[in-house]
PDB file of C-alpha atoms in Angstrom:
ATOM      1  CA  MET A   1     -45.082 -61.099-101.190  1.00  0.00           C
ATOM      2  CA  ASN A   2     -42.476 -59.455 -99.010  1.00  0.00           C
ATOM      3  CA  ARG A   3     -38.924 -59.962-100.240  1.00  0.00           C
ATOM      4  CA  TYR A   4     -37.772 -61.075 -96.792  1.00  0.00           C
ATOM      5  CA  ALA A   5     -40.526 -63.694 -96.735  1.00  0.00           C
ATOM      6  CA  LEU A   6     -39.095 -65.082 -99.973  1.00  0.00           C
ATOM      7  CA  ILE A   7     -35.737 -65.412 -98.226  1.00  0.00           C
ATOM      8  CA  ILE A   8     -36.957 -66.714 -94.869  1.00  0.00           C
ATOM      9  CA  LEU A   9     -39.256 -69.365 -96.364  1.00  0.00           C
ATOM     10  CA  PRO A  10     -36.625 -71.553 -98.093  1.00  0.00           C
ATOM     11  CA  VAL A  11     -34.234 -71.218 -95.156  1.00  0.00           C
ATOM     12  CA  THR A  12     -36.997 -72.365 -92.810  1.00  0.00           C
ATOM     13  CA  VAL A  13     -37.837 -75.294 -95.081  1.00  0.00           C
ATOM     14  CA  GLY A  14     -34.169 -76.280 -95.238  1.00  0.00           C
ATOM     15  CA  ALA A  15     -33.774 -76.009 -91.472  1.00  0.00           C
ATOM     16  CA  ALA A  16     -36.909 -78.111 -90.959  1.00  0.00           C
ATOM     17  CA  ALA A  17     -35.532 -80.749 -93.316  1.00  0.00           C
ATOM     18  CA  VAL A  18     -32.262 -80.852 -91.372  1.00  0.00           C
ATOM     19  CA  ALA A  19     -34.259 -81.183 -88.140  1.00  0.00           C
ATOM     20  CA  VAL A  20     -36.176 -84.147 -89.598  1.00  0.00           C
ATOM     21  CA  ASN A  21     -32.860 -85.677 -90.583  1.00  0.00           C
ATOM     22  CA  LEU A  22     -31.549 -85.329 -87.027  1.00  0.00           C
ATOM     23  CA  ILE A  23     -34.711 -86.891 -85.617  1.00  0.00           C
ATOM     24  CA  VAL A  24     -34.479 -89.831 -88.031  1.00  0.00           C
ATOM     25  CA  TYR A  25     -30.837 -90.432 -87.177  1.00  0.00           C
ATOM     26  CA  SER A  26     -31.321 -90.046 -83.422  1.00  0.00           C
ATOM     27  CA  GLY A  27     -31.668 -93.831 -83.452  1.00  0.00           C
ATOM     28  CA  ARG A  28     -27.876 -93.884 -83.595  1.00  0.00           C
ATOM     29  CA  ARG A  29     -27.863 -93.023 -79.878  1.00  0.00           C
ATOM     30  CA  ILE A  30     -29.837 -96.214 -79.278  1.00  0.00           C
ATOM     31  CA  ALA A  31     -27.177 -98.179 -81.151  1.00  0.00           C
ATOM     32  CA  ILE A  32     -24.444 -96.659 -78.953  1.00  0.00           C
ATOM     33  CA  GLY A  33     -26.488 -97.621 -75.886  1.00  0.00           C
ATOM     34  CA  ARG A  34     -26.785-101.168 -77.219  1.00  0.00           C
ATOM     35  CA  GLU A  35     -23.013-101.434 -77.597  1.00  0.00           C
ATOM     36  CA  TYR A  36     -22.623-100.306 -73.989  1.00  0.00           C
ATOM     37  CA  TYR A  37     -25.252-102.877 -72.971  1.00  0.00           C
ATOM     38  CA  GLU A  38     -23.368-105.652 -74.781  1.00  0.00           C
ATOM     39  CA  HIS A  39     -20.134-104.572 -73.097  1.00  0.00           C
ATOM     40  CA  SER A  40     -21.763-104.551 -69.648  1.00  0.00           C
ATOM     41  CA  ILE A  41     -23.098-108.072 -70.228  1.00  0.00           C
ATOM     42  CA  GLN A  42     -19.613-109.290 -71.106  1.00  0.00           C
ATOM     43  CA  THR A  43     -17.981-107.687 -68.062  1.00  0.00           C
ATOM     44  CA  SER A  44     -20.653-108.135 -65.376  1.00  0.00           C
ATOM     45  CA  PRO A  45     -20.088-111.101 -63.011  1.00  0.00           C
ATOM     46  CA  TRP A  46     -23.841-111.401 -62.467  1.00  0.00           C
ATOM     47  CA  ALA A  47     -24.515-111.545 -66.197  1.00  0.00           C
ATOM     48  CA  GLN A  48     -21.766-114.114 -66.718  1.00  0.00           C
ATOM     49  CA  SER A  49     -23.161-116.413 -64.008  1.00  0.00           C
ATOM     50  CA  TYR A  50     -26.662-115.965 -65.444  1.00  0.00           C
ATOM     51  CA  LEU A  51     -25.447-116.963 -68.892  1.00  0.00           C
ATOM     52  CA  LYS A  52     -23.530-119.977 -67.497  1.00  0.00           C
ATOM     53  CA  GLN A  53     -26.725-121.223 -65.852  1.00  0.00           C
ATOM     54  CA  GLY A  54     -28.420-121.308 -69.234  1.00  0.00           C
ATOM     55  CA  GLY A  55     -29.953-117.834 -69.315  1.00  0.00           C
ATOM     56  CA  THR A  56     -30.162-116.029 -72.607  1.00  0.00           C
ATOM     57  CA  VAL A  57     -29.965-112.367 -73.474  1.00  0.00           C
ATOM     58  CA  ALA A  58     -31.404-111.233 -76.779  1.00  0.00           C
ATOM     59  CA  ILE A  59     -29.982-108.065 -78.283  1.00  0.00           C
ATOM     60  CA  LYS A  60     -31.610-106.905 -81.484  1.00  0.00           C
ATOM     61  CA  LYS A  61     -29.284-105.559 -84.105  1.00  0.00           C
ATOM     62  CA  ARG A  62     -30.422-102.239 -85.522  1.00  0.00           C
ATOM     63  CA  ARG A  63     -29.789-101.156 -89.066  1.00  0.00           C
ATOM     64  CA  ILE A  64     -30.352 -97.759 -90.572  1.00  0.00           C
ATOM     65  CA  SER A  65     -33.498 -98.051 -92.650  1.00  0.00           C
ATOM     66  CA  GLY A  66     -33.843 -97.041 -96.252  1.00  0.00           C
ATOM     67  CA  ALA A  67     -36.217 -94.298 -95.127  1.00  0.00           C
ATOM     68  CA  GLY A  68     -33.467 -92.866 -92.918  1.00  0.00           C
ATOM     69  CA  VAL A  69     -31.056 -92.703 -95.841  1.00  0.00           C
ATOM     70  CA  PHE A  70     -33.772 -91.219 -98.076  1.00  0.00           C
ATOM     71  CA  PHE A  71     -34.675 -88.481 -95.592  1.00  0.00           C
ATOM     72  CA  SER A  72     -30.999 -87.763 -95.012  1.00  0.00           C
ATOM     73  CA  ILE A  73     -30.349 -87.199 -98.708  1.00  0.00           C
ATOM     74  CA  LEU A  74     -33.614 -85.269 -99.073  1.00  0.00           C
ATOM     75  CA  SER A  75     -32.824 -82.959 -96.166  1.00  0.00           C
ATOM     76  CA  ILE A  76     -29.309 -82.247 -97.412  1.00  0.00           C
ATOM     77  CA  LEU A  77     -30.660 -81.450-100.885  1.00  0.00           C
ATOM     78  CA  ALA A  78     -33.405 -79.204 -99.483  1.00  0.00           C
ATOM     79  CA  PHE A  79     -30.894 -77.326 -97.366  1.00  0.00           C
ATOM     80  CA  LEU A  80     -28.455 -76.868-100.268  1.00  0.00           C
ATOM     81  CA  ILE A  81     -31.228 -75.693-102.592  1.00  0.00           C
ATOM     82  CA  SER A  82     -32.483 -73.184-100.032  1.00  0.00           C
ATOM     83  CA  LEU A  83     -28.931 -71.974 -99.385  1.00  0.00           C
ATOM     84  CA  ALA A  84     -28.316 -71.559-103.126  1.00  0.00           C
ATOM     85  CA  TYR A  85     -31.579 -69.627-103.421  1.00  0.00           C
ATOM     86  CA  VAL A  86     -30.616 -67.267-100.610  1.00  0.00           C
ATOM     87  CA  ILE A  87     -27.173 -66.659-102.117  1.00  0.00           C
ATOM     88  CA  TRP A  88     -28.712 -66.078-105.560  1.00  0.00           C
ATOM     89  CA  ARG A  89     -31.341 -63.765-104.082  1.00  0.00           C
ATOM     90  CA  PHE A  90     -28.898 -61.651-102.087  1.00  0.00           C
ATOM     91  CA  PHE A  91     -25.878 -61.479-104.377  1.00  0.00           C
ATOM     92  CA  TYR A  92     -27.430 -61.615-107.823  1.00  0.00           C
ATOM     93  CA  LEU A  93     -30.909 -60.072-107.742  1.00  0.00           C
ATOM     94  CA  ASP A  94     -30.132 -57.371-105.195  1.00  0.00           C
ATOM     95  CA  ASN A  95     -26.842 -56.284-106.737  1.00  0.00           C
ATOM     96  CA  PRO A  96     -27.394 -53.153-108.867  1.00  0.00           C
ATOM     97  CA  ALA A  97     -23.879 -53.424-110.342  1.00  0.00           C
ATOM     98  CA  LEU A  98     -24.997 -56.478-112.316  1.00  0.00           C
ATOM     99  CA  TYR A  99     -27.724 -54.596-114.191  1.00  0.00           C
TER     100      TYR A  99
END
């Protein structure tokens, strides 16, 4: 196997894991949108009159799932392992002064 392939492969795997982490945590944008939605309900005259007339507005509370935390930790570990491998590969194996 080509030596550059051995370097590119773990970096690609680590970058893919970080990308999965970002996709999993993109739900945080939804939570920010919900907070804005709650604020607009509290400040809108139309919403206030609707609520006074007996209308209800249901806002679901979102929590970060256990899978999100798991993939976050997994992606950070994969990235750190791939980074350590690249550093070891470049600075230890390819350094003739260490032999």
